[in-house]
mmCIF file of C-alpha atoms in Angstrom:
data_model
loop_
_atom_site.group_PDB
_atom_site.id
_atom_site.type_symbol
_atom_site.label_atom_id
_atom_site.label_comp_id
_atom_site.label_asym_id
_atom_site.label_seq_id
_atom_site.Cartn_x
_atom_site.Cartn_y
_atom_site.Cartn_z
ATOM 1 C CA MET A 227 18.065 4.335 -4.213
ATOM 2 C CA GLU A 228 17.336 6.942 -6.843
ATOM 3 C CA THR A 229 15.798 10.257 -5.909
ATOM 4 C CA LEU A 230 12.289 11.165 -6.988
ATOM 5 C CA ALA A 231 13.664 13.702 -9.495
ATOM 6 C CA GLN A 232 15.838 10.964 -11.049
ATOM 7 C CA HIS A 233 12.902 8.552 -11.148
ATOM 8 C CA LEU A 234 10.676 11.172 -12.813
ATOM 9 C CA ALA A 235 13.397 11.973 -15.345
ATOM 10 C CA GLU A 236 14.043 8.338 -16.245
ATOM 11 C CA THR A 237 10.342 7.472 -16.412
ATOM 12 C CA LEU A 238 9.583 10.365 -18.756
ATOM 13 C CA LYS A 239 12.597 9.599 -20.977
ATOM 14 C CA THR A 240 11.619 5.921 -21.150
ATOM 15 C CA LEU A 241 8.006 6.686 -22.033
ATOM 16 C CA ARG A 242 9.054 9.090 -24.781
ATOM 17 C CA ALA A 243 11.550 6.565 -26.170
ATOM 18 C CA GLN A 244 8.947 3.773 -26.174
ATOM 19 C CA ARG A 245 6.579 5.953 -28.183
ATOM 20 C CA LYS A 246 9.342 7.518 -30.292
ATOM 21 C CA TRP A 247 7.975 10.968 -29.385
ATOM 22 C CA SER A 248 9.954 14.176 -29.540
ATOM 23 C CA LEU A 249 9.575 16.676 -26.712
ATOM 24 C CA THR A 250 7.256 18.609 -29.029
ATOM 25 C CA GLN A 251 5.025 15.563 -29.543
ATOM 26 C CA ALA A 252 5.002 14.830 -25.797
ATOM 27 C CA ALA A 253 4.020 18.456 -25.127
ATOM 28 C CA GLU A 254 1.176 18.235 -27.646
ATOM 29 C CA GLN A 255 -0.128 14.990 -26.108
ATOM 30 C CA SER A 256 0.123 16.089 -22.472
ATOM 31 C CA GLY A 257 -0.596 19.817 -22.586
ATOM 32 C CA VAL A 258 2.637 20.414 -20.627
ATOM 33 C CA SER A 259 5.147 22.756 -22.224
ATOM 34 C CA LYS A 260 8.175 21.406 -24.039
ATOM 35 C CA ALA A 261 10.390 23.482 -21.725
ATOM 36 C CA MET A 262 8.831 21.946 -18.585
ATOM 37 C CA LEU A 263 9.130 18.414 -19.973
ATOM 38 C CA GLY A 264 12.791 19.055 -20.750
ATOM 39 C CA GLN A 265 13.396 20.371 -17.234
ATOM 40 C CA ILE A 266 11.767 17.262 -15.734
ATOM 41 C CA GLU A 267 13.894 14.983 -17.935
ATOM 42 C CA ARG A 268 17.044 16.793 -16.795
ATOM 43 C CA GLY A 269 15.972 16.591 -13.135
ATOM 44 C CA GLU A 270 15.794 20.395 -12.917
ATOM 45 C CA SER A 271 12.106 20.742 -12.055
ATOM 46 C CA SER A 272 9.821 19.602 -9.276
ATOM 47 C CA PRO A 273 6.424 19.460 -11.015
ATOM 48 C CA THR A 274 3.086 19.874 -9.287
ATOM 49 C CA VAL A 275 0.618 17.043 -8.885
ATOM 50 C CA ALA A 276 -1.543 18.654 -11.598
ATOM 51 C CA THR A 277 1.414 18.682 -14.025
ATOM 52 C CA LEU A 278 2.166 15.021 -13.351
ATOM 53 C CA TRP A 279 -1.511 14.164 -13.944
ATOM 54 C CA LYS A 280 -1.379 15.923 -17.318
ATOM 55 C CA ILE A 281 1.730 13.981 -18.285
ATOM 56 C CA ALA A 282 0.251 10.670 -17.105
ATOM 57 C CA THR A 283 -2.960 11.354 -19.030
ATOM 58 C CA GLY A 284 -1.059 12.372 -22.162
ATOM 59 C CA PHE A 285 0.978 9.177 -22.069
ATOM 60 C CA ALA A 286 -2.055 7.073 -20.977
ATOM 61 C CA VAL A 287 -0.236 5.649 -17.935
ATOM 62 C CA PRO A 288 -1.175 5.532 -14.238
ATOM 63 C CA PHE A 289 -0.210 8.511 -12.083
ATOM 64 C CA SER A 290 1.693 6.337 -9.595
ATOM 65 C CA LEU A 291 4.162 5.325 -12.305
ATOM 66 C CA PHE A 292 5.783 8.739 -11.805
ATOM 67 C CA ILE A 293 6.063 8.594 -8.017
ATOM 68 C CA THR A 294 6.917 4.942 -7.325
ATOM 69 C CA PRO A 295 9.443 2.753 -9.093
ATOM 70 C CA PRO A 296 7.855 -0.401 -10.526
ATOM 71 C CA SER A 297 8.382 -3.524 -8.479
ATOM 72 C CA GLN A 298 7.902 -7.211 -8.961
ATOM 73 C CA SER A 299 4.448 -8.087 -7.681
ATOM 74 C CA PRO A 300 4.752 -10.878 -5.132
ATOM 75 C CA ALA A 301 1.625 -12.738 -4.042
ATOM 76 C CA VAL A 302 1.638 -10.756 -0.780
ATOM 77 C CA THR A 303 2.864 -7.177 -0.343
ATOM 78 C CA HIS A 304 3.192 -5.510 3.050
ATOM 79 C CA PHE A 305 4.087 -1.830 3.336
ATOM 80 C CA ARG A 306 4.772 -0.380 6.769
ATOM 81 C CA GLU A 307 3.994 3.173 7.856
ATOM 82 C CA GLY A 308 6.584 5.543 6.385
ATOM 83 C CA GLU A 309 8.104 3.040 3.930
ATOM 84 C CA ARG A 310 6.547 4.764 0.947
ATOM 85 C CA PRO A 311 7.735 8.348 0.712
ATOM 86 C CA PRO A 312 5.060 10.887 -0.220
ATOM 87 C CA PHE A 313 5.240 13.118 -3.266
ATOM 88 C CA ARG A 314 4.943 16.733 -2.145
ATOM 89 C CA GLN A 315 4.431 19.587 -4.510
ATOM 90 C CA GLN A 316 6.494 22.730 -4.046
ATOM 91 C CA ASN A 317 3.691 24.864 -2.615
ATOM 92 C CA ALA A 318 3.004 22.151 0.011
ATOM 93 C CA GLN A 319 -0.763 22.225 -0.619
ATOM 94 C CA MET A 320 -0.863 18.503 -1.443
ATOM 95 C CA ARG A 321 1.004 15.400 -0.385
ATOM 96 C CA VAL A 322 0.382 12.175 -2.336
ATOM 97 C CA THR A 323 1.473 8.779 -1.008
ATOM 98 C CA PRO A 324 0.890 5.570 -2.958
ATOM 99 C CA LEU A 325 -0.791 2.993 -0.717
ATOM 100 C CA ALA A 326 -0.295 0.137 -3.175
ATOM 101 C CA ASP A 327 1.616 -0.444 -6.379
ATOM 102 C CA PHE A 328 -0.324 0.002 -9.614
ATOM 103 C CA ASP A 329 -2.063 -3.249 -10.467
ATOM 104 C CA PRO A 330 -2.129 -3.659 -14.266
ATOM 105 C CA LEU A 331 -4.526 -6.624 -14.127
ATOM 106 C CA LEU A 332 -7.130 -4.735 -12.104
ATOM 107 C CA GLY A 333 -6.066 -1.336 -13.491
ATOM 108 C CA PHE A 334 -6.060 0.777 -10.361
ATOM 109 C CA ASP A 335 -3.987 3.157 -8.258
ATOM 110 C CA LEU A 336 -4.666 3.557 -4.539
ATOM 111 C CA LEU A 337 -3.357 6.845 -3.153
ATOM 112 C CA ALA A 338 -3.495 8.693 0.160
ATOM 113 C CA ILE A 339 -3.771 12.426 -0.497
ATOM 114 C CA GLU A 340 -3.443 15.098 2.161
ATOM 115 C CA PHE A 341 -4.698 18.594 1.387
ATOM 116 C CA SER A 342 -3.358 21.363 3.617
ATOM 117 C CA ALA A 343 -5.674 24.008 5.063
ATOM 118 C CA GLY A 344 -6.947 26.216 2.251
ATOM 119 C CA ALA A 345 -5.620 23.920 -0.492
ATOM 120 C CA PHE A 346 -7.127 24.052 -3.975
ATOM 121 C CA SER A 347 -6.189 21.760 -6.855
ATOM 122 C CA GLU A 348 -7.676 21.574 -10.343
ATOM 123 C CA SER A 349 -7.359 18.450 -12.438
ATOM 124 C CA SER A 350 -7.613 18.195 -16.191
ATOM 125 C CA PRO A 351 -9.828 15.435 -17.551
ATOM 126 C CA HIS A 352 -8.205 12.022 -17.404
ATOM 127 C CA ALA A 353 -8.384 9.509 -20.246
ATOM 128 C CA PRO A 354 -11.860 8.320 -21.281
ATOM 129 C CA GLY A 355 -13.272 5.745 -18.890
ATOM 130 C CA VAL A 356 -11.081 6.634 -15.877
ATOM 131 C CA THR A 357 -13.079 6.715 -12.637
ATOM 132 C CA GLU A 358 -12.148 8.003 -9.193
ATOM 133 C CA HIS A 359 -13.450 6.913 -5.801
ATOM 134 C CA VAL A 360 -12.689 9.584 -3.187
ATOM 135 C CA VAL A 361 -12.990 8.380 0.434
ATOM 136 C CA VAL A 362 -12.631 11.093 3.079
ATOM 137 C CA ILE A 363 -10.661 9.664 6.000
ATOM 138 C CA SER A 364 -10.513 12.826 8.102
ATOM 139 C CA GLY A 365 -11.710 16.386 7.691
ATOM 140 C CA ALA A 366 -14.064 17.843 5.094
ATOM 141 C CA LEU A 367 -13.372 18.257 1.379
ATOM 142 C CA GLU A 368 -15.235 19.793 -1.514
ATOM 143 C CA VAL A 369 -14.923 18.085 -4.901
ATOM 144 C CA GLN A 370 -16.031 19.704 -8.138
ATOM 145 C CA VAL A 371 -17.063 17.433 -10.990
ATOM 146 C CA ALA A 372 -18.145 19.023 -14.269
ATOM 147 C CA GLN A 373 -18.999 22.395 -12.649
ATOM 148 C CA ARG A 374 -20.933 20.912 -9.675
ATOM 149 C CA TRP A 375 -19.469 20.987 -6.145
ATOM 150 C CA TYR A 376 -19.973 18.094 -3.678
ATOM 151 C CA SER A 377 -19.265 18.476 0.053
ATOM 152 C CA LEU A 378 -17.772 15.385 1.700
ATOM 153 C CA ARG A 379 -17.090 14.674 5.353
ATOM 154 C CA SER A 380 -15.164 11.922 7.102
ATOM 155 C CA GLY A 381 -16.503 8.508 6.105
ATOM 156 C CA GLU A 382 -18.200 9.723 2.921
ATOM 157 C CA VAL A 383 -17.385 8.508 -0.590
ATOM 158 C CA LEU A 384 -17.740 10.155 -3.998
ATOM 159 C CA ARG A 385 -17.374 8.072 -7.166
ATOM 160 C CA PHE A 386 -17.183 9.952 -10.468
ATOM 161 C CA ASN A 387 -16.067 9.710 -14.059
ATOM 162 C CA ALA A 388 -12.727 11.519 -14.049
ATOM 163 C CA ASP A 389 -12.657 12.148 -17.793
ATOM 164 C CA VAL A 390 -14.152 15.601 -17.143
ATOM 165 C CA PRO A 391 -12.565 18.635 -15.451
ATOM 166 C CA HIS A 392 -12.582 18.230 -11.667
ATOM 167 C CA ALA A 393 -11.139 20.011 -8.644
ATOM 168 C CA TYR A 394 -10.539 19.585 -4.916
ATOM 169 C CA ARG A 395 -10.903 22.307 -2.282
ATOM 170 C CA ASN A 396 -10.209 22.328 1.460
ATOM 171 C CA ASN A 397 -11.903 25.431 2.847
ATOM 172 C CA SER A 398 -11.182 24.500 6.454
ATOM 173 C CA SER A 399 -8.309 25.456 8.744
ATOM 174 C CA GLU A 400 -7.376 21.783 9.235
ATOM 175 C CA PRO A 401 -5.719 19.324 6.835
ATOM 176 C CA VAL A 402 -7.902 16.790 5.023
ATOM 177 C CA LEU A 403 -6.885 13.185 4.347
ATOM 178 C CA ILE A 404 -8.509 11.149 1.596
ATOM 179 C CA HIS A 405 -7.915 7.812 -0.055
ATOM 180 C CA ASP A 406 -8.313 7.981 -3.814
ATOM 181 C CA LEU A 407 -8.914 4.791 -5.773
ATOM 182 C CA ILE A 408 -8.405 5.511 -9.457
ATOM 183 C CA HIS A 409 -9.496 2.914 -12.002
ATOM 184 C CA TYR A 410 -7.912 2.987 -15.450
ATOM 185 C CA PRO A 411 -9.828 0.792 -17.905
ATOM 186 C CA ARG A 412 -7.874 -1.530 -20.144
ATOM 187 C CA ALA A 413 -7.925 -0.683 -23.852
ATOM 188 C CA ASP A 414 -10.352 -3.537 -24.519
ATOM 189 C CA GLU A 415 -12.751 -2.123 -21.864
ATOM 190 C CA THR A 416 -12.918 1.332 -23.476
ATOM 191 C CA ALA A 417 -13.522 -0.148 -26.939
ATOM 192 C CA CYS A 418 -16.894 -1.571 -25.854
#
């Protein structure tokens, strides 16, 4: 089984090759430096969640593509606890675990995200039409959408258009667990 660094490297190389983009073009599209993209492709860098989001947005692909290898979609999929390794960023403020494989027909990612005590993460706007549904499983989280902060507690849900700047903040001394359902519209849905 390939390591996450190898998977990231191969995924980025494949996406660039499919689009016939140079590193410079990929940097312009994603807002991530050419040097960082090169380090990821060589398996020399462990990017943050925010960096991966920028790359995914720039390439117009789902975030989970970078943290889970694609699989054949059988009619029934059963993942057991611990079978899907989480993606952890270097500063350990966030841990992202895919709960389901990206579904291209329905166009969604389903992720479990754990924010450590005091964690703060900013997210650049996603592609037009992308929506997020944040469900707080345990703890309390603050979510900023277009300069307005929302306070969420366990059992609460926030749905928002993610094509604007947004951020997540855990001001407590305990970790927070959320499920994040991210819907990516198909090209024909955004053309309407």
